Amino acid sequence: MKSAVNLSKSGLFLERIKEGGVLFDGAIGTQLYERGIFLNQCFEQVSVTQPRLVKQVHRDYFDAGAEVLTTNTFGANAKKLAQHGLESRWQEINRASVKLAREVAGKTGFIAGSVGPSGVTLDELSRPQGRKAMQALADQIEVLVEAGVDLICLETFSVLQELEMMIERTKALNIPIVALYTFQMNGRGAEGQSPIVVGQRLIEAGADVIG
């Protein structure tokens, strides 16, 4: 697939973050749940089945002052969608989600393509199931970029090596990267890493923003 990065908005985002804080929106799934979508449903599919609902969530965040809207695509990779029998519709769901966010953000807001972890463990990363999962995430990121997001937001990864791999794969697409790592209750990484070590590794991997 040929990437089609929105260079002007992507570059503008990188310049904007140098000026100071940039306000992102909040959780999409939480808002969909509060608006009647049950936990046993696929939140990402709602972008196709109830687009007005997803668009209203974006609108509420944007009207509240959010400068960056994240797409409703946290688990919209083929591996995760297979749990709902939707693995063949992953491209459709990702593209529809980007379109909804863009319609709300217009020319002034930024669109972040949301990508969550695959769910594989550290031990599985080097095995066939791990390689397949990494490819599913990479494919999703490429479609999000093609669909016109301004940046990629890799969210709540707990396997540091997986997050590093996705940063490196995304970097090749020349688009800003926000990388968010999830720490354990003791404040350390899954393998005992300190926040400073995690932060350094994410920056070295190529992330533009870390959290």
mmCIF file of C-alpha atoms in Angstrom:
data_model
loop_
_atom_site.group_PDB
_atom_site.id
_atom_site.type_symbol
_atom_site.label_atom_id
_atom_site.label_comp_id
_atom_site.label_asym_id
_atom_site.label_seq_id
_atom_site.Cartn_x
_atom_site.Cartn_y
_atom_site.Cartn_z
ATOM 1 C CA MET A 1 0.000 0.000 0.000
ATOM 2 C CA LYS A 2 1.163 3.521 -0.712
ATOM 3 C CA SER A 3 1.052 5.869 2.265
ATOM 4 C CA ALA A 4 -0.614 9.249 1.864
ATOM 5 C CA VAL A 5 0.478 11.307 4.836
ATOM 6 C CA ASN A 6 -1.146 14.681 5.343
ATOM 7 C CA LEU A 7 2.248 16.369 5.500
ATOM 8 C CA SER A 8 0.977 19.881 6.174
ATOM 9 C CA LYS A 9 -1.095 18.901 9.215
ATOM 10 C CA SER A 10 1.511 16.424 10.460
ATOM 11 C CA GLY A 11 4.214 19.045 10.258
ATOM 12 C CA LEU A 12 1.936 21.575 11.898
ATOM 13 C CA PHE A 13 1.368 19.188 14.806
ATOM 14 C CA LEU A 14 5.108 18.804 15.360
ATOM 15 C CA GLU A 15 5.478 22.574 15.387
ATOM 16 C CA ARG A 16 2.482 22.978 17.667
ATOM 17 C CA ILE A 17 3.818 20.655 20.381
ATOM 18 C CA LYS A 18 7.001 22.713 20.564
ATOM 19 C CA GLU A 19 4.918 25.688 21.674
ATOM 20 C CA GLY A 20 3.471 23.988 24.750
ATOM 21 C CA GLY A 21 0.647 21.737 25.856
ATOM 22 C CA VAL A 22 -1.792 20.337 23.308
ATOM 23 C CA LEU A 23 -5.152 19.135 24.588
ATOM 24 C CA PHE A 24 -6.237 15.657 23.468
ATOM 25 C CA ASP A 25 -9.744 14.249 23.849
ATOM 26 C CA GLY A 26 -10.621 11.494 26.328
ATOM 27 C CA ALA A 27 -11.656 7.867 26.010
ATOM 28 C CA ILE A 28 -13.986 6.895 23.173
ATOM 29 C CA GLY A 29 -15.073 3.490 24.505
ATOM 30 C CA THR A 30 -16.099 4.923 27.870
ATOM 31 C CA GLN A 31 -18.305 7.485 26.176
ATOM 32 C CA LEU A 32 -19.896 4.883 23.902
ATOM 33 C CA TYR A 33 -20.627 2.700 26.944
ATOM 34 C CA GLU A 34 -22.248 5.608 28.760
ATOM 35 C CA ARG A 35 -24.387 6.211 25.677
ATOM 36 C CA GLY A 36 -25.771 2.691 25.514
ATOM 37 C CA ILE A 37 -23.170 0.471 23.825
ATOM 38 C CA PHE A 38 -22.760 -2.625 26.005
ATOM 39 C CA LEU A 39 -19.351 -4.065 26.900
ATOM 40 C CA ASN A 40 -20.027 -7.275 24.972
ATOM 41 C CA GLN A 41 -20.233 -5.292 21.736
ATOM 42 C CA CYS A 42 -17.370 -4.223 19.497
ATOM 43 C CA PHE A 43 -16.872 -0.512 20.135
ATOM 44 C CA GLU A 44 -14.899 -0.052 16.924
ATOM 45 C CA GLN A 45 -17.714 -1.461 14.785
ATOM 46 C CA VAL A 46 -19.977 1.330 16.046
ATOM 47 C CA SER A 47 -18.182 3.650 13.606
ATOM 48 C CA VAL A 48 -19.982 1.710 10.871
ATOM 49 C CA THR A 49 -23.248 0.695 12.561
ATOM 50 C CA GLN A 50 -23.936 3.957 14.417
ATOM 51 C CA PRO A 51 -21.699 6.636 12.884
ATOM 52 C CA ARG A 52 -23.792 9.494 14.251
ATOM 53 C CA LEU A 53 -23.144 8.314 17.792
ATOM 54 C CA VAL A 54 -19.375 8.194 17.298
ATOM 55 C CA LYS A 55 -19.451 11.550 15.559
ATOM 56 C CA GLN A 56 -21.357 13.071 18.479
ATOM 57 C CA VAL A 57 -18.700 11.831 20.901
ATOM 58 C CA HIS A 58 -16.062 13.547 18.767
ATOM 59 C CA ARG A 59 -18.206 16.674 18.579
ATOM 60 C CA ASP A 60 -18.648 16.849 22.351
ATOM 61 C CA TYR A 61 -14.892 16.556 22.917
ATOM 62 C CA PHE A 62 -14.120 19.118 20.214
ATOM 63 C CA ASP A 63 -16.667 21.592 21.528
ATOM 64 C CA ALA A 64 -15.192 21.145 25.020
ATOM 65 C CA GLY A 65 -11.833 22.336 23.717
ATOM 66 C CA ALA A 66 -9.942 19.260 22.519
ATOM 67 C CA GLU A 67 -7.360 20.087 19.852
ATOM 68 C CA VAL A 68 -6.685 16.445 18.961
ATOM 69 C CA LEU A 69 -9.400 13.878 18.293
ATOM 70 C CA THR A 70 -8.439 10.201 18.477
ATOM 71 C CA THR A 71 -10.127 7.804 16.094
ATOM 72 C CA ASN A 72 -12.421 5.030 17.306
ATOM 73 C CA THR A 73 -9.869 2.409 16.275
ATOM 74 C CA PHE A 74 -8.125 1.312 19.484
ATOM 75 C CA GLY A 75 -8.757 -2.394 18.793
ATOM 76 C CA ALA A 76 -9.484 -2.163 15.075
ATOM 77 C CA ASN A 77 -6.764 -4.519 13.886
ATOM 78 C CA ALA A 78 -7.613 -7.833 12.207
ATOM 79 C CA LYS A 79 -6.453 -9.889 15.212
ATOM 80 C CA LYS A 80 -8.650 -8.104 17.741
ATOM 81 C CA LEU A 81 -11.638 -7.798 15.403
ATOM 82 C CA ALA A 82 -11.509 -11.555 14.780
ATOM 83 C CA GLN A 83 -12.857 -11.967 18.313
ATOM 84 C CA HIS A 84 -16.084 -10.425 17.029
ATOM 85 C CA GLY A 85 -16.042 -12.148 13.639
ATOM 86 C CA LEU A 86 -15.088 -8.879 11.950
ATOM 87 C CA GLU A 87 -11.541 -9.604 10.797
ATOM 88 C CA SER A 88 -12.504 -9.088 7.132
ATOM 89 C CA ARG A 89 -13.846 -5.588 7.845
ATOM 90 C CA TRP A 90 -10.831 -4.053 9.555
ATOM 91 C CA GLN A 91 -10.010 -1.698 6.686
ATOM 92 C CA GLU A 92 -13.605 -0.523 6.386
ATOM 93 C CA ILE A 93 -13.832 0.180 10.118
ATOM 94 C CA ASN A 94 -10.544 2.086 10.238
ATOM 95 C CA ARG A 95 -11.366 4.226 7.225
ATOM 96 C CA ALA A 96 -14.855 4.999 8.484
ATOM 97 C CA SER A 97 -13.478 5.996 11.888
ATOM 98 C CA VAL A 98 -10.971 8.422 10.387
ATOM 99 C CA LYS A 99 -13.674 9.964 8.222
ATOM 100 C CA LEU A 100 -15.934 10.611 11.221
ATOM 101 C CA ALA A 101 -13.195 12.278 13.235
ATOM 102 C CA ARG A 102 -12.117 14.389 10.271
ATOM 103 C CA GLU A 103 -15.655 15.613 9.643
ATOM 104 C CA VAL A 104 -15.711 17.018 13.166
ATOM 105 C CA ALA A 105 -12.143 18.343 13.394
ATOM 106 C CA GLY A 106 -12.267 20.060 10.038
ATOM 107 C CA LYS A 107 -9.234 22.142 9.151
ATOM 108 C CA THR A 108 -8.432 23.306 12.668
ATOM 109 C CA GLY A 109 -8.268 20.093 14.713
ATOM 110 C CA PHE A 110 -5.744 17.267 14.532
ATOM 111 C CA ILE A 111 -6.669 13.607 14.029
ATOM 112 C CA ALA A 112 -4.735 10.920 15.900
ATOM 113 C CA GLY A 113 -5.026 7.358 14.649
ATOM 114 C CA SER A 114 -5.564 5.266 17.774
ATOM 115 C CA VAL A 115 -3.760 1.908 17.882
ATOM 116 C CA GLY A 116 -3.875 -0.356 20.911
ATOM 117 C CA PRO A 117 -1.660 -3.349 21.785
ATOM 118 C CA SER A 118 -2.140 -6.689 20.071
ATOM 119 C CA GLY A 119 -2.486 -8.626 23.312
ATOM 120 C CA VAL A 120 0.494 -10.909 22.772
ATOM 121 C CA THR A 121 2.973 -11.528 25.584
ATOM 122 C CA LEU A 122 6.685 -10.834 25.477
ATOM 123 C CA ASP A 123 7.421 -14.545 25.034
ATOM 124 C CA GLU A 124 5.044 -14.702 22.054
ATOM 125 C CA LEU A 125 6.564 -11.749 20.193
ATOM 126 C CA SER A 126 9.222 -13.813 18.431
ATOM 127 C CA ARG A 127 6.878 -16.696 17.685
ATOM 128 C CA PRO A 128 4.582 -17.049 14.643
ATOM 129 C CA GLN A 129 1.548 -15.701 16.531
ATOM 130 C CA GLY A 130 3.586 -12.708 17.632
ATOM 131 C CA ARG A 131 4.820 -11.941 14.142
ATOM 132 C CA LYS A 132 1.271 -12.245 12.824
ATOM 133 C CA ALA A 133 -0.003 -9.876 15.506
ATOM 134 C CA MET A 134 2.727 -7.315 14.754
ATOM 135 C CA GLN A 135 1.821 -7.424 11.084
ATOM 136 C CA ALA A 136 -1.842 -6.836 11.939
ATOM 137 C CA LEU A 137 -0.894 -3.703 13.859
ATOM 138 C CA ALA A 138 1.449 -2.520 11.114
ATOM 139 C CA ASP A 139 -1.283 -3.015 8.508
ATOM 140 C CA GLN A 140 -3.730 -1.037 10.626
ATOM 141 C CA ILE A 141 -1.294 1.832 11.044
ATOM 142 C CA GLU A 142 -0.658 1.976 7.313
ATOM 143 C CA VAL A 143 -4.387 2.162 6.539
ATOM 144 C CA LEU A 144 -4.891 4.876 9.165
ATOM 145 C CA VAL A 145 -2.126 6.903 7.537
ATOM 146 C CA GLU A 146 -3.608 6.332 4.087
ATOM 147 C CA ALA A 147 -7.005 7.437 5.395
ATOM 148 C CA GLY A 148 -5.548 10.783 6.413
ATOM 149 C CA VAL A 149 -4.694 10.884 10.119
ATOM 150 C CA ASP A 150 -2.259 13.604 11.183
ATOM 151 C CA LEU A 151 -0.425 11.465 13.731
ATOM 152 C CA ILE A 152 -0.446 7.958 15.193
ATOM 153 C CA CYS A 153 -1.193 7.382 18.880
ATOM 154 C CA LEU A 154 0.070 4.024 20.176
ATOM 155 C CA GLU A 155 -1.944 3.613 23.359
ATOM 156 C CA THR A 156 -1.578 1.668 26.627
ATOM 157 C CA PHE A 157 1.074 -0.843 25.565
ATOM 158 C CA SER A 158 2.446 -2.898 28.462
ATOM 159 C CA VAL A 159 4.992 -4.945 26.498
ATOM 160 C CA LEU A 160 7.762 -2.414 25.922
ATOM 161 C CA GLN A 161 9.369 -4.357 23.075
ATOM 162 C CA GLU A 162 6.058 -4.442 21.197
ATOM 163 C CA LEU A 163 5.697 -0.688 21.534
ATOM 164 C CA GLU A 164 9.263 -0.131 20.351
ATOM 165 C CA MET A 165 8.655 -2.335 17.322
ATOM 166 C CA MET A 166 5.514 -0.408 16.401
ATOM 167 C CA ILE A 167 7.264 2.936 16.790
ATOM 168 C CA GLU A 168 9.994 1.773 14.434
ATOM 169 C CA ARG A 169 7.479 0.454 11.897
ATOM 170 C CA THR A 170 5.462 3.680 12.058
ATOM 171 C CA LYS A 171 8.526 5.903 11.760
ATOM 172 C CA ALA A 172 9.024 4.636 8.218
ATOM 173 C CA LEU A 173 5.724 6.305 7.263
ATOM 174 C CA ASN A 174 7.014 9.784 8.174
ATOM 175 C CA ILE A 175 4.187 10.687 10.524
ATOM 176 C CA PRO A 176 4.307 12.004 14.126
ATOM 177 C CA ILE A 177 4.115 9.323 16.820
ATOM 178 C CA VAL A 178 2.641 9.540 20.311
ATOM 179 C CA ALA A 179 3.699 6.489 22.349
ATOM 180 C CA LEU A 180 1.915 5.685 25.617
ATOM 181 C CA TYR A 181 3.164 2.951 27.942
ATOM 182 C CA THR A 182 1.199 1.364 30.793
ATOM 183 C CA PHE A 183 3.077 0.788 34.052
ATOM 184 C CA GLN A 184 2.365 -1.789 36.743
ATOM 185 C CA MET A 185 0.815 -0.857 40.092
ATOM 186 C CA ASN A 186 4.310 -0.587 41.617
ATOM 187 C CA GLY A 187 5.247 2.137 39.159
ATOM 188 C CA ARG A 188 7.620 -0.062 37.175
ATOM 189 C CA GLY A 189 7.462 -1.586 33.736
ATOM 190 C CA ALA A 190 6.385 -5.185 33.191
ATOM 191 C CA GLU A 191 10.022 -6.280 33.399
ATOM 192 C CA GLY A 192 10.898 -3.939 36.243
ATOM 193 C CA GLN A 193 12.012 -0.971 34.139
ATOM 194 C CA SER A 194 11.929 2.476 35.705
ATOM 195 C CA PRO A 195 9.892 5.251 34.043
ATOM 196 C CA ILE A 196 13.136 6.984 33.052
ATOM 197 C CA VAL A 197 14.417 3.874 31.274
ATOM 198 C CA VAL A 198 11.086 3.372 29.508
ATOM 199 C CA GLY A 199 11.007 6.998 28.414
ATOM 200 C CA GLN A 200 14.548 6.875 27.087
ATOM 201 C CA ARG A 201 13.851 3.719 25.113
ATOM 202 C CA LEU A 202 10.695 5.173 23.551
ATOM 203 C CA ILE A 203 12.531 8.302 22.476
ATOM 204 C CA GLU A 204 15.425 6.257 21.098
ATOM 205 C CA ALA A 205 12.928 4.161 19.131
ATOM 206 C CA GLY A 206 11.668 7.343 17.455
ATOM 207 C CA ALA A 207 8.603 8.567 19.365
ATOM 208 C CA ASP A 208 7.846 12.296 19.131
ATOM 209 C CA VAL A 209 5.671 12.357 22.280
ATOM 210 C CA ILE A 210 5.767 9.894 25.177
ATOM 211 C CA GLY A 211 3.456 9.224 28.079
#
